[in-house]
PDB file of C-alpha atoms in Angstrom:
ATOM      1  CA  MET A   1       0.030  -0.020   0.076  1.00 90.00           C
ATOM      2  CA  VAL A   2       2.871   2.398   0.803  1.00 94.00           C
ATOM      3  CA  ASP A   3       4.583   1.735  -2.497  1.00 95.00           C
ATOM      4  CA  SER A   4       2.255   3.483  -4.960  1.00 95.00           C
ATOM      5  CA  SER A   5       4.311   2.084  -7.926  1.00 95.00           C
ATOM      6  CA  GLN A   6       2.719  -1.398  -7.025  1.00 94.00           C
ATOM      7  CA  TRP A   7      -0.917  -0.184  -6.976  1.00 95.00           C
ATOM      8  CA  GLU A   8      -1.542  -0.788 -10.882  1.00 94.00           C
ATOM      9  CA  SER A   9      -0.291  -4.363 -10.531  1.00 94.00           C
ATOM     10  CA  TYR A  10      -3.098  -5.311  -8.215  1.00 93.00           C
ATOM     11  CA  TYR A  11      -5.763  -2.638  -8.622  1.00 95.00           C
ATOM     12  CA  ASP A  12      -7.092  -1.883 -12.164  1.00 92.00           C
ATOM     13  CA  ASN A  13      -8.846   1.251 -10.967  1.00 93.00           C
ATOM     14  CA  ALA A  14      -5.939   3.448 -10.124  1.00 95.00           C
ATOM     15  CA  ASP A  15      -3.418   4.817 -12.746  1.00 95.00           C
ATOM     16  CA  HIS A  16      -1.508   7.937 -13.491  1.00 96.00           C
ATOM     17  CA  ILE A  17      -0.015   7.923  -9.998  1.00 96.00           C
ATOM     18  CA  GLU A  18       2.444  10.792  -9.457  1.00 97.00           C
ATOM     19  CA  LEU A  19       3.995  11.699  -6.161  1.00 97.00           C
ATOM     20  CA  LEU A  20       4.550  15.457  -5.900  1.00 97.00           C
ATOM     21  CA  ASP A  21       6.740  16.192  -2.898  1.00 95.00           C
ATOM     22  CA  HIS A  22       9.703  13.753  -3.657  1.00 93.00           C
ATOM     23  CA  ALA A  23      11.210  11.411  -6.205  1.00 92.00           C
ATOM     24  CA  GLY A  24      10.328   7.694  -5.820  1.00 93.00           C
ATOM     25  CA  SER A  25       7.071   5.953  -5.252  1.00 95.00           C
ATOM     26  CA  ARG A  26       6.902   5.286  -1.506  1.00 96.00           C
ATOM     27  CA  LEU A  27       4.192   7.323   0.295  1.00 97.00           C
ATOM     28  CA  ALA A  28       5.120   9.235   3.438  1.00 96.00           C
ATOM     29  CA  PHE A  29       2.998  11.156   5.955  1.00 97.00           C
ATOM     30  CA  GLY A  30       1.911  14.556   4.461  1.00 97.00           C
ATOM     31  CA  ASP A  31       2.838  13.562   0.902  1.00 98.00           C
ATOM     32  CA  ARG A  32       0.851  15.052  -1.883  1.00 98.00           C
ATOM     33  CA  PHE A  33       0.020  12.873  -4.885  1.00 98.00           C
ATOM     34  CA  ASN A  34      -2.173  12.716  -7.963  1.00 97.00           C
ATOM     35  CA  PHE A  35      -3.941   9.730  -9.410  1.00 97.00           C
ATOM     36  CA  HIS A  36      -6.899   8.743 -11.526  1.00 96.00           C
ATOM     37  CA  THR A  37      -9.578   6.477 -10.132  1.00 94.00           C
ATOM     38  CA  PHE A  38     -13.272   5.870 -11.011  1.00 91.00           C
ATOM     39  CA  GLY A  39     -12.640   8.083 -14.059  1.00 89.00           C
ATOM     40  CA  PHE A  40     -11.733  11.033 -11.922  1.00 92.00           C
ATOM     41  CA  PRO A  41      -8.346  12.881 -11.649  1.00 94.00           C
ATOM     42  CA  ILE A  42      -7.754  13.122  -7.919  1.00 96.00           C
ATOM     43  CA  ASN A  43      -5.429  15.223  -6.055  1.00 97.00           C
ATOM     44  CA  ALA A  44      -4.552  13.742  -2.614  1.00 98.00           C
ATOM     45  CA  GLN A  45      -2.545  14.051   0.493  1.00 98.00           C
ATOM     46  CA  VAL A  46      -1.618  11.209   3.047  1.00 98.00           C
ATOM     47  CA  MET A  47      -3.211  12.266   6.213  1.00 98.00           C
ATOM     48  CA  GLU A  48      -2.235   9.285   8.266  1.00 97.00           C
ATOM     49  CA  LEU A  49       0.705   6.700   7.821  1.00 96.00           C
ATOM     50  CA  VAL A  50       1.366   4.698  10.810  1.00 95.00           C
ATOM     51  CA  ALA A  51       3.794   1.619  10.724  1.00 90.00           C
ATOM     52  CA  PRO A  52       2.588  -1.464  12.416  1.00 87.00           C
ATOM     53  CA  THR A  53       2.446  -0.958  16.131  1.00 83.00           C
ATOM     54  CA  ASP A  54       1.244  -3.965  18.139  1.00 85.00           C
ATOM     55  CA  GLY A  55       0.304  -5.519  14.791  1.00 85.00           C
ATOM     56  CA  VAL A  56      -1.757  -2.769  13.474  1.00 93.00           C
ATOM     57  CA  ALA A  57      -0.937  -0.232  10.699  1.00 96.00           C
ATOM     58  CA  ARG A  58      -2.933   2.629   9.210  1.00 96.00           C
ATOM     59  CA  ILE A  59      -2.868   4.669   5.988  1.00 97.00           C
ATOM     60  CA  SER A  60      -5.370   7.134   4.855  1.00 98.00           C
ATOM     61  CA  TRP A  61      -5.548  10.044   2.463  1.00 98.00           C
ATOM     62  CA  HIS A  62      -7.804  12.932   1.699  1.00 98.00           C
ATOM     63  CA  GLY A  63      -8.597  13.294  -1.986  1.00 98.00           C
ATOM     64  CA  TRP A  64     -10.463  15.931  -3.953  1.00 98.00           C
ATOM     65  CA  GLN A  65     -11.418  16.958  -7.542  1.00 96.00           C
ATOM     66  CA  LYS A  66     -12.171  20.655  -8.136  1.00 94.00           C
ATOM     67  CA  ASP A  67     -13.792  21.555 -11.457  1.00 90.00           C
ATOM     68  CA  ALA A  68     -13.517  25.217 -12.065  1.00 89.00           C
ATOM     69  CA  ALA A  69     -16.074  25.109 -14.965  1.00 93.00           C
ATOM     70  CA  ASP A  70     -18.833  23.158 -12.923  1.00 93.00           C
ATOM     71  CA  ALA A  71     -18.914  22.818  -9.135  1.00 93.00           C
ATOM     72  CA  ASN A  72     -21.336  19.832  -9.551  1.00 93.00           C
ATOM     73  CA  ASN A  73     -18.281  17.868 -10.674  1.00 93.00           C
ATOM     74  CA  ASP A  74     -16.457  18.553  -7.273  1.00 96.00           C
ATOM     75  CA  LEU A  75     -15.548  15.584  -5.302  1.00 96.00           C
ATOM     76  CA  ASP A  76     -14.097  15.321  -1.822  1.00 97.00           C
ATOM     77  CA  VAL A  77     -13.236  11.880  -0.222  1.00 97.00           C
ATOM     78  CA  TYR A  78     -11.346  10.482   2.677  1.00 98.00           C
ATOM     79  CA  HIS A  79     -10.157   6.900   2.365  1.00 97.00           C
ATOM     80  CA  ALA A  80      -8.675   4.935   5.240  1.00 97.00           C
ATOM     81  CA  PHE A  81      -7.167   1.476   5.502  1.00 96.00           C
ATOM     82  CA  LEU A  82      -6.595  -0.347   8.805  1.00 95.00           C
ATOM     83  CA  ILE A  83      -4.233  -3.280   8.447  1.00 94.00           C
ATOM     84  CA  GLU A  84      -4.004  -5.857  11.369  1.00 94.00           C
ATOM     85  CA  ALA A  85      -1.706  -8.810  11.663  1.00 91.00           C
ATOM     86  CA  LEU A  86      -3.653 -11.884  12.936  1.00 92.00           C
ATOM     87  CA  ALA A  87      -2.526 -15.207  14.339  1.00 92.00           C
ATOM     88  CA  GLY A  88      -1.678 -17.971  11.814  1.00 92.00           C
ATOM     89  CA  LYS A  89       0.040 -15.516   9.318  1.00 86.00           C
ATOM     90  CA  ARG A  90      -3.215 -13.886   8.472  1.00 89.00           C
ATOM     91  CA  VAL A  91      -3.947 -10.187   7.823  1.00 89.00           C
ATOM     92  CA  ARG A  92      -7.091  -8.295   8.221  1.00 93.00           C
ATOM     93  CA  VAL A  93      -7.612  -5.153   6.064  1.00 93.00           C
ATOM     94  CA  LEU A  94     -10.539  -2.883   6.791  1.00 94.00           C
ATOM     95  CA  THR A  95     -11.139   0.000   4.500  1.00 94.00           C
ATOM     96  CA  GLN A  96     -13.727   2.824   4.628  1.00 94.00           C
ATOM     97  CA  GLU A  97     -14.200   6.008   2.444  1.00 95.00           C
ATOM     98  CA  SER A  98     -16.450   9.024   2.943  1.00 96.00           C
ATOM     99  CA  GLN A  99     -17.365  10.793  -0.285  1.00 95.00           C
ATOM    100  CA  ILE A 100     -19.024  14.259  -0.648  1.00 97.00           C
ATOM    101  CA  GLY A 101     -20.196  15.600  -4.131  1.00 96.00           C
ATOM    102  CA  GLN A 102     -22.530  14.986  -6.916  1.00 95.00           C
ATOM    103  CA  PRO A 103     -20.339  12.398  -8.577  1.00 94.00           C
ATOM    104  CA  ALA A 104     -20.229  10.240  -5.501  1.00 94.00           C
ATOM    105  CA  ALA A 105     -24.047  10.654  -5.043  1.00 95.00           C
ATOM    106  CA  ASP A 106     -24.560   9.532  -8.664  1.00 95.00           C
ATOM    107  CA  MET A 107     -22.377   6.490  -8.349  1.00 94.00           C
ATOM    108  CA  ALA A 108     -24.139   5.493  -5.046  1.00 94.00           C
ATOM    109  CA  LYS A 109     -27.415   5.319  -7.077  1.00 96.00           C
ATOM    110  CA  GLN A 110     -26.030   2.809  -9.520  1.00 95.00           C
ATOM    111  CA  THR A 111     -26.634  -0.987  -9.454  1.00 96.00           C
ATOM    112  CA  PRO A 112     -24.132  -2.680  -9.058  1.00 95.00           C
ATOM    113  CA  ASN A 113     -22.507   0.112  -7.009  1.00 93.00           C
ATOM    114  CA  PRO A 114     -19.145   0.784  -8.718  1.00 92.00           C
ATOM    115  CA  MET A 115     -17.595   2.240  -5.629  1.00 91.00           C
ATOM    116  CA  LEU A 116     -18.340  -0.779  -3.390  1.00 92.00           C
ATOM    117  CA  ASN A 117     -17.268  -3.139  -6.091  1.00 93.00           C
ATOM    118  CA  GLY A 118     -14.106  -1.072  -6.846  1.00 93.00           C
ATOM    119  CA  HIS A 119     -13.006  -1.051  -3.324  1.00 92.00           C
ATOM    120  CA  GLN A 120     -13.671  -4.911  -3.154  1.00 94.00           C
ATOM    121  CA  ASP A 121     -11.375  -5.248  -6.233  1.00 95.00           C
ATOM    122  CA  TRP A 122      -8.676  -3.348  -4.352  1.00 92.00           C
ATOM    123  CA  LEU A 123      -8.889  -5.577  -1.421  1.00 93.00           C
ATOM    124  CA  ASP A 124      -8.904  -8.730  -3.569  1.00 94.00           C
ATOM    125  CA  GLY A 125      -5.947  -7.392  -5.456  1.00 94.00           C
ATOM    126  CA  LEU A 126      -4.104  -6.895  -2.229  1.00 90.00           C
ATOM    127  CA  VAL A 127      -4.797 -10.611  -1.345  1.00 89.00           C
ATOM    128  CA  ARG A 128      -3.533 -11.675  -4.713  1.00 90.00           C
ATOM    129  CA  ALA A 129      -0.325  -9.566  -4.254  1.00 89.00           C
ATOM    130  CA  ALA A 130       0.331 -10.938  -0.826  1.00 85.00           C
ATOM    131  CA  THR A 131      -0.027 -14.586  -1.917  1.00 85.00           C
ATOM    132  CA  ARG A 132       2.233 -14.407  -4.969  1.00 82.00           C
TER     133      ARG A 132
END
């Protein structure tokens, strides 16, 4: 998760990933980055990056899209992951995202829900990457 250069190898819904504050691909606390997801160009900043302590790690970012031509296209999200080491070499990954804006409201009305399915694809991709 911290190495953004790996995202595209296990998650088809993230591309054009660009870190803005330093060279390389490893995210650090406070880093700003851009990427495309769900068809939107997102500006983002790492808000939380906590290495595993007592078997639990956290990473989260605030992401946004501002459309100067049409505020109805604005989007504001907060995406968090909690990663917990469990007995038996197992890992639990919990993710949650809050979304504000008309594009998010429009996606929430779709069946199947592209946001729920997209985030499940991210989790499934993490499992595949971890078991290679």
